[in-house]
Amino acid sequence: MPLFEGKVALVTGGATGIGRETALRYAAQGARVTVADINEDEGRNTIGMIEAAGGEAIFIRTDVTSPADVEAMVARTVERFGRLDAAFNNAGTPGGFTNVVDCTMAEWERTVALNLTSVWLCMKHEIPAMLASGGGAIVNTASEAANHPAPHMATYVATKSGVVGLTRSAALDFAGQNVRVNALLPGPTVTPMLLRGTQGLDRSLEAFGAGLPMGRVGQPREQADVVIFLTSEMSSFVTGMAVSVDGGLNLR
């Protein structure tokens, strides 16, 4: 039987990259899927891929920094599918490539809103929906940068470290109510965000990969597989963990 047969999954940042791959894998495992993103064209392309493979999904345009949008995203998911079992809070931004002195207030507030406040907003509405469905599991996207900071990424590192702490607190608060919460810490992975980042730092994908023990960058499917595991019954005794999927970067 598929891992998510009869269940409902929600993915933010589902238009591209790790989010898209995870949405596709949820559908392949029997879930009905909500894809949420601010990018309507690519979000609807993700829906088209799911439907072409025989799955069921809806797209909801969502600004994850907007309390009203996030509340509506969860409400529409439950209205359409009747429940919520799994959520992957993946939307985010690399922020500006600056140090703590050069970072502007506007850039700081934008990065905090997209990377950290949005995760809190999503869980604030997802968890009650899961409780009403009998329980569920959440994965929040942090980053291995939370453990291995890089130069000129102060805001990004701060927010992703915050996601890890928020994840652990939520996991503890709801562990006794059949809601599990874990964090994914991706290392360098081939996504539009990384491609933009390598341009900003004047580094190639090969240069990123060469710095990892495995000698290469990751693929979105390698991250998605771990999200599927962490939100399925295969990990039913796992909560509050920050799981590195980084080609061995955590060993350095």
mmCIF file with all atom_site columns, C-alpha atoms in Angstrom, residues 124-251:
data_model
loop_
_atom_site.group_PDB
_atom_site.id
_atom_site.type_symbol
_atom_site.label_atom_id
_atom_site.label_alt_id
_atom_site.label_comp_id
_atom_site.label_asym_id
_atom_site.label_entity_id
_atom_site.label_seq_id
_atom_site.pdbx_PDB_ins_code
_atom_site.Cartn_x
_atom_site.Cartn_y
_atom_site.Cartn_z
_atom_site.occupancy
_atom_site.B_iso_or_equiv
_atom_site.pdbx_formal_charge
_atom_site.auth_seq_id
_atom_site.auth_comp_id
_atom_site.auth_asym_id
_atom_site.auth_atom_id
_atom_site.pdbx_PDB_model_num
ATOM 1   C CA . LYS A 1 124 ? 0.103  27.787 13.914 1.00 0.00 ? 124 LYS A CA 1
ATOM 2   C CA . HIS A 1 125 ? -2.627 26.758 11.457 1.00 0.00 ? 125 HIS A CA 1
ATOM 3   C CA . GLU A 1 126 ? -1.442 23.310 10.392 1.00 0.00 ? 126 GLU A CA 1
ATOM 4   C CA . ILE A 1 127 ? -1.250 21.817 13.872 1.00 0.00 ? 127 ILE A CA 1
ATOM 5   C CA . PRO A 1 128 ? -4.902 22.468 14.805 1.00 0.00 ? 128 PRO A CA 1
ATOM 6   C CA . ALA A 1 129 ? -5.959 20.952 11.463 1.00 0.00 ? 129 ALA A CA 1
ATOM 7   C CA . MET A 1 130 ? -3.829 17.895 12.177 1.00 0.00 ? 130 MET A CA 1
ATOM 8   C CA . LEU A 1 131 ? -5.197 17.540 15.679 1.00 0.00 ? 131 LEU A CA 1
ATOM 9   C CA . ALA A 1 132 ? -8.690 17.561 14.208 1.00 0.00 ? 132 ALA A CA 1
ATOM 10  C CA . SER A 1 133 ? -7.579 14.780 11.821 1.00 0.00 ? 133 SER A CA 1
ATOM 11  C CA . GLY A 1 134 ? -6.169 12.624 14.630 1.00 0.00 ? 134 GLY A CA 1
ATOM 12  C CA . GLY A 1 135 ? -2.545 13.692 14.294 1.00 0.00 ? 135 GLY A CA 1
ATOM 13  C CA . GLY A 1 136 ? 0.079  14.330 11.680 1.00 0.00 ? 136 GLY A CA 1
ATOM 14  C CA . ALA A 1 137 ? 3.685  15.146 10.896 1.00 0.00 ? 137 ALA A CA 1
ATOM 15  C CA . ILE A 1 138 ? 5.487  18.309 9.865  1.00 0.00 ? 138 ILE A CA 1
ATOM 16  C CA . VAL A 1 139 ? 8.897  18.934 8.343  1.00 0.00 ? 139 VAL A CA 1
ATOM 17  C CA . ASN A 1 140 ? 10.344 22.443 8.347  1.00 0.00 ? 140 ASN A CA 1
ATOM 18  C CA . THR A 1 141 ? 13.169 23.351 5.982  1.00 0.00 ? 141 THR A CA 1
ATOM 19  C CA . ALA A 1 142 ? 16.170 24.706 7.837  1.00 0.00 ? 142 ALA A CA 1
ATOM 20  C CA . SER A 1 143 ? 19.680 24.374 6.391  1.00 0.00 ? 143 SER A CA 1
ATOM 21  C CA . GLU A 1 144 ? 23.001 22.760 7.172  1.00 0.00 ? 144 GLU A CA 1
ATOM 22  C CA . ALA A 1 145 ? 24.213 26.367 7.218  1.00 0.00 ? 145 ALA A CA 1
ATOM 23  C CA . ALA A 1 146 ? 22.680 26.517 10.701 1.00 0.00 ? 146 ALA A CA 1
ATOM 24  C CA . ASN A 1 147 ? 25.565 24.271 11.802 1.00 0.00 ? 147 ASN A CA 1
ATOM 25  C CA . HIS A 1 148 ? 28.183 25.410 9.280  1.00 0.00 ? 148 HIS A CA 1
ATOM 26  C CA . PRO A 1 149 ? 27.858 29.160 8.658  1.00 0.00 ? 149 PRO A CA 1
ATOM 27  C CA . ALA A 1 150 ? 29.325 30.623 5.500  1.00 0.00 ? 150 ALA A CA 1
ATOM 28  C CA . PRO A 1 151 ? 30.630 34.179 5.088  1.00 0.00 ? 151 PRO A CA 1
ATOM 29  C CA . HIS A 1 152 ? 28.176 36.875 4.015  1.00 0.00 ? 152 HIS A CA 1
ATOM 30  C CA . MET A 1 153 ? 25.081 34.857 4.974  1.00 0.00 ? 153 MET A CA 1
ATOM 31  C CA . ALA A 1 154 ? 24.326 36.280 8.406  1.00 0.00 ? 154 ALA A CA 1
ATOM 32  C CA . THR A 1 155 ? 20.580 36.699 7.979  1.00 0.00 ? 155 THR A CA 1
ATOM 33  C CA . TYR A 1 156 ? 20.142 33.299 6.335  1.00 0.00 ? 156 TYR A CA 1
ATOM 34  C CA . VAL A 1 157 ? 22.113 31.482 9.020  1.00 0.00 ? 157 VAL A CA 1
ATOM 35  C CA . ALA A 1 158 ? 20.253 33.289 11.805 1.00 0.00 ? 158 ALA A CA 1
ATOM 36  C CA . THR A 1 159 ? 16.834 32.426 10.415 1.00 0.00 ? 159 THR A CA 1
ATOM 37  C CA . LYS A 1 160 ? 17.640 28.804 9.656  1.00 0.00 ? 160 LYS A CA 1
ATOM 38  C CA . SER A 1 161 ? 19.058 28.363 13.150 1.00 0.00 ? 161 SER A CA 1
ATOM 39  C CA . GLY A 1 162 ? 15.786 29.794 14.394 1.00 0.00 ? 162 GLY A CA 1
ATOM 40  C CA . VAL A 1 163 ? 13.836 27.214 12.399 1.00 0.00 ? 163 VAL A CA 1
ATOM 41  C CA . VAL A 1 164 ? 15.698 24.428 14.197 1.00 0.00 ? 164 VAL A CA 1
ATOM 42  C CA . GLY A 1 165 ? 14.844 25.886 17.603 1.00 0.00 ? 165 GLY A CA 1
ATOM 43  C CA . LEU A 1 166 ? 11.228 26.502 16.656 1.00 0.00 ? 166 LEU A CA 1
ATOM 44  C CA . THR A 1 167 ? 10.938 22.950 15.352 1.00 0.00 ? 167 THR A CA 1
ATOM 45  C CA . ARG A 1 168 ? 12.222 21.459 18.574 1.00 0.00 ? 168 ARG A CA 1
ATOM 46  C CA . SER A 1 169 ? 9.901  23.569 20.712 1.00 0.00 ? 169 SER A CA 1
ATOM 47  C CA . ALA A 1 170 ? 6.856  22.634 18.616 1.00 0.00 ? 170 ALA A CA 1
ATOM 48  C CA . ALA A 1 171 ? 7.854  18.971 18.727 1.00 0.00 ? 171 ALA A CA 1
ATOM 49  C CA . LEU A 1 172 ? 8.002  19.037 22.501 1.00 0.00 ? 172 LEU A CA 1
ATOM 50  C CA . ASP A 1 173 ? 4.721  20.905 22.862 1.00 0.00 ? 173 ASP A CA 1
ATOM 51  C CA . PHE A 1 174 ? 2.731  18.439 20.734 1.00 0.00 ? 174 PHE A CA 1
ATOM 52  C CA . ALA A 1 175 ? 4.592  15.137 21.161 1.00 0.00 ? 175 ALA A CA 1
ATOM 53  C CA . GLY A 1 176 ? 1.833  13.806 23.391 1.00 0.00 ? 176 GLY A CA 1
ATOM 54  C CA . GLN A 1 177 ? -0.894 14.685 20.886 1.00 0.00 ? 177 GLN A CA 1
ATOM 55  C CA . ASN A 1 178 ? 0.301  12.600 17.932 1.00 0.00 ? 178 ASN A CA 1
ATOM 56  C CA . VAL A 1 179 ? 1.837  15.501 16.034 1.00 0.00 ? 179 VAL A CA 1
ATOM 57  C CA . ARG A 1 180 ? 5.488  15.078 15.130 1.00 0.00 ? 180 ARG A CA 1
ATOM 58  C CA . VAL A 1 181 ? 7.715  17.961 13.998 1.00 0.00 ? 181 VAL A CA 1
ATOM 59  C CA . ASN A 1 182 ? 11.184 17.609 12.490 1.00 0.00 ? 182 ASN A CA 1
ATOM 60  C CA . ALA A 1 183 ? 13.556 19.820 10.535 1.00 0.00 ? 183 ALA A CA 1
ATOM 61  C CA . LEU A 1 184 ? 15.326 19.083 7.265  1.00 0.00 ? 184 LEU A CA 1
ATOM 62  C CA . LEU A 1 185 ? 18.833 20.528 6.973  1.00 0.00 ? 185 LEU A CA 1
ATOM 63  C CA . PRO A 1 186 ? 19.740 20.362 3.286  1.00 0.00 ? 186 PRO A CA 1
ATOM 64  C CA . GLY A 1 187 ? 23.283 20.815 2.159  1.00 0.00 ? 187 GLY A CA 1
ATOM 65  C CA . PRO A 1 188 ? 24.028 22.279 -1.276 1.00 0.00 ? 188 PRO A CA 1
ATOM 66  C CA . THR A 1 189 ? 21.314 20.924 -3.579 1.00 0.00 ? 189 THR A CA 1
ATOM 67  C CA . VAL A 1 190 ? 20.606 21.641 -7.242 1.00 0.00 ? 190 VAL A CA 1
ATOM 68  C CA . THR A 1 191 ? 17.672 24.048 -6.996 1.00 0.00 ? 191 THR A CA 1
ATOM 69  C CA . PRO A 1 192 ? 16.891 27.468 -8.471 1.00 0.00 ? 192 PRO A CA 1
ATOM 70  C CA . MET A 1 193 ? 17.828 28.981 -5.095 1.00 0.00 ? 193 MET A CA 1
ATOM 71  C CA . LEU A 1 194 ? 21.288 27.418 -5.151 1.00 0.00 ? 194 LEU A CA 1
ATOM 72  C CA . LEU A 1 195 ? 21.822 28.415 -8.764 1.00 0.00 ? 195 LEU A CA 1
ATOM 73  C CA . ARG A 1 196 ? 21.027 32.026 -7.877 1.00 0.00 ? 196 ARG A CA 1
ATOM 74  C CA . GLY A 1 197 ? 23.271 31.762 -4.837 1.00 0.00 ? 197 GLY A CA 1
ATOM 75  C CA . THR A 1 198 ? 26.260 30.480 -6.763 1.00 0.00 ? 198 THR A CA 1
ATOM 76  C CA . GLN A 1 199 ? 25.919 33.432 -9.108 1.00 0.00 ? 199 GLN A CA 1
ATOM 77  C CA . GLY A 1 200 ? 25.812 35.833 -6.158 1.00 0.00 ? 200 GLY A CA 1
ATOM 78  C CA . LEU A 1 201 ? 28.898 34.279 -4.582 1.00 0.00 ? 201 LEU A CA 1
ATOM 79  C CA . ASP A 1 202 ? 30.667 33.719 -7.896 1.00 0.00 ? 202 ASP A CA 1
ATOM 80  C CA . ARG A 1 203 ? 30.975 29.982 -7.204 1.00 0.00 ? 203 ARG A CA 1
ATOM 81  C CA . SER A 1 204 ? 30.057 27.049 -9.421 1.00 0.00 ? 204 SER A CA 1
ATOM 82  C CA . LEU A 1 205 ? 28.028 23.983 -8.475 1.00 0.00 ? 205 LEU A CA 1
ATOM 83  C CA . GLU A 1 206 ? 31.212 21.984 -8.869 1.00 0.00 ? 206 GLU A CA 1
ATOM 84  C CA . ALA A 1 207 ? 32.947 24.224 -6.343 1.00 0.00 ? 207 ALA A CA 1
ATOM 85  C CA . PHE A 1 208 ? 30.155 23.663 -3.838 1.00 0.00 ? 208 PHE A CA 1
ATOM 86  C CA . GLY A 1 209 ? 30.328 19.924 -4.405 1.00 0.00 ? 209 GLY A CA 1
ATOM 87  C CA . ALA A 1 210 ? 34.093 19.732 -4.152 1.00 0.00 ? 210 ALA A CA 1
ATOM 88  C CA . GLY A 1 211 ? 33.883 20.945 -0.569 1.00 0.00 ? 211 GLY A CA 1
ATOM 89  C CA . LEU A 1 212 ? 31.702 18.034 0.521  1.00 0.00 ? 212 LEU A CA 1
ATOM 90  C CA . PRO A 1 213 ? 32.990 14.618 1.619  1.00 0.00 ? 213 PRO A CA 1
ATOM 91  C CA . MET A 1 214 ? 30.846 12.981 -1.076 1.00 0.00 ? 214 MET A CA 1
ATOM 92  C CA . GLY A 1 215 ? 32.343 15.318 -3.675 1.00 0.00 ? 215 GLY A CA 1
ATOM 93  C CA . ARG A 1 216 ? 29.082 16.512 -5.221 1.00 0.00 ? 216 ARG A CA 1
ATOM 94  C CA . VAL A 1 217 ? 25.992 18.580 -4.580 1.00 0.00 ? 217 VAL A CA 1
ATOM 95  C CA . GLY A 1 218 ? 22.673 16.904 -3.824 1.00 0.00 ? 218 GLY A CA 1
ATOM 96  C CA . GLN A 1 219 ? 19.608 16.411 -5.984 1.00 0.00 ? 219 GLN A CA 1
ATOM 97  C CA . PRO A 1 220 ? 16.071 17.505 -4.980 1.00 0.00 ? 220 PRO A CA 1
ATOM 98  C CA . ARG A 1 221 ? 14.882 13.877 -4.949 1.00 0.00 ? 221 ARG A CA 1
ATOM 99  C CA . GLU A 1 222 ? 17.447 13.079 -2.243 1.00 0.00 ? 222 GLU A CA 1
ATOM 100 C CA . GLN A 1 223 ? 15.926 15.728 -0.004 1.00 0.00 ? 223 GLN A CA 1
ATOM 101 C CA . ALA A 1 224 ? 12.348 14.776 -0.892 1.00 0.00 ? 224 ALA A CA 1
ATOM 102 C CA . ASP A 1 225 ? 12.915 11.155 0.060  1.00 0.00 ? 225 ASP A CA 1
ATOM 103 C CA . VAL A 1 226 ? 13.874 12.207 3.584  1.00 0.00 ? 226 VAL A CA 1
ATOM 104 C CA . VAL A 1 227 ? 10.804 14.451 3.893  1.00 0.00 ? 227 VAL A CA 1
ATOM 105 C CA . ILE A 1 228 ? 8.625  11.518 2.858  1.00 0.00 ? 228 ILE A CA 1
ATOM 106 C CA . PHE A 1 229 ? 10.290 9.340  5.477  1.00 0.00 ? 229 PHE A CA 1
ATOM 107 C CA . LEU A 1 230 ? 9.938  11.942 8.239  1.00 0.00 ? 230 LEU A CA 1
ATOM 108 C CA . THR A 1 231 ? 6.230  12.506 7.570  1.00 0.00 ? 231 THR A CA 1
ATOM 109 C CA . SER A 1 232 ? 5.320  8.847  7.095  1.00 0.00 ? 232 SER A CA 1
ATOM 110 C CA . GLU A 1 233 ? 4.664  6.089  9.597  1.00 0.00 ? 233 GLU A CA 1
ATOM 111 C CA . MET A 1 234 ? 8.172  4.794  8.908  1.00 0.00 ? 234 MET A CA 1
ATOM 112 C CA . SER A 1 235 ? 9.406  7.482  11.330 1.00 0.00 ? 235 SER A CA 1
ATOM 113 C CA . SER A 1 236 ? 6.545  7.215  13.841 1.00 0.00 ? 236 SER A CA 1
ATOM 114 C CA . PHE A 1 237 ? 8.920  7.439  16.839 1.00 0.00 ? 237 PHE A CA 1
ATOM 115 C CA . VAL A 1 238 ? 10.959 10.384 15.505 1.00 0.00 ? 238 VAL A CA 1
ATOM 116 C CA . THR A 1 239 ? 10.270 13.964 16.543 1.00 0.00 ? 239 THR A CA 1
ATOM 117 C CA . GLY A 1 240 ? 12.263 17.088 17.337 1.00 0.00 ? 240 GLY A CA 1
ATOM 118 C CA . MET A 1 241 ? 15.164 16.053 15.124 1.00 0.00 ? 241 MET A CA 1
ATOM 119 C CA . ALA A 1 242 ? 17.249 18.248 12.831 1.00 0.00 ? 242 ALA A CA 1
ATOM 120 C CA . VAL A 1 243 ? 18.180 15.860 10.042 1.00 0.00 ? 243 VAL A CA 1
ATOM 121 C CA . SER A 1 244 ? 21.186 16.760 7.900  1.00 0.00 ? 244 SER A CA 1
ATOM 122 C CA . VAL A 1 245 ? 21.008 15.695 4.250  1.00 0.00 ? 245 VAL A CA 1
ATOM 123 C CA . ASP A 1 246 ? 24.229 17.232 3.088  1.00 0.00 ? 246 ASP A CA 1
ATOM 124 C CA . GLY A 1 247 ? 26.701 14.806 1.540  1.00 0.00 ? 247 GLY A CA 1
ATOM 125 C CA . GLY A 1 248 ? 28.647 14.635 4.781  1.00 0.00 ? 248 GLY A CA 1
ATOM 126 C CA . LEU A 1 249 ? 29.079 18.380 5.371  1.00 0.00 ? 249 LEU A CA 1
ATOM 127 C CA . ASN A 1 250 ? 27.952 17.852 8.980  1.00 0.00 ? 250 ASN A CA 1
ATOM 128 C CA . LEU A 1 251 ? 31.090 15.753 9.555  1.00 0.00 ? 251 LEU A CA 1
#
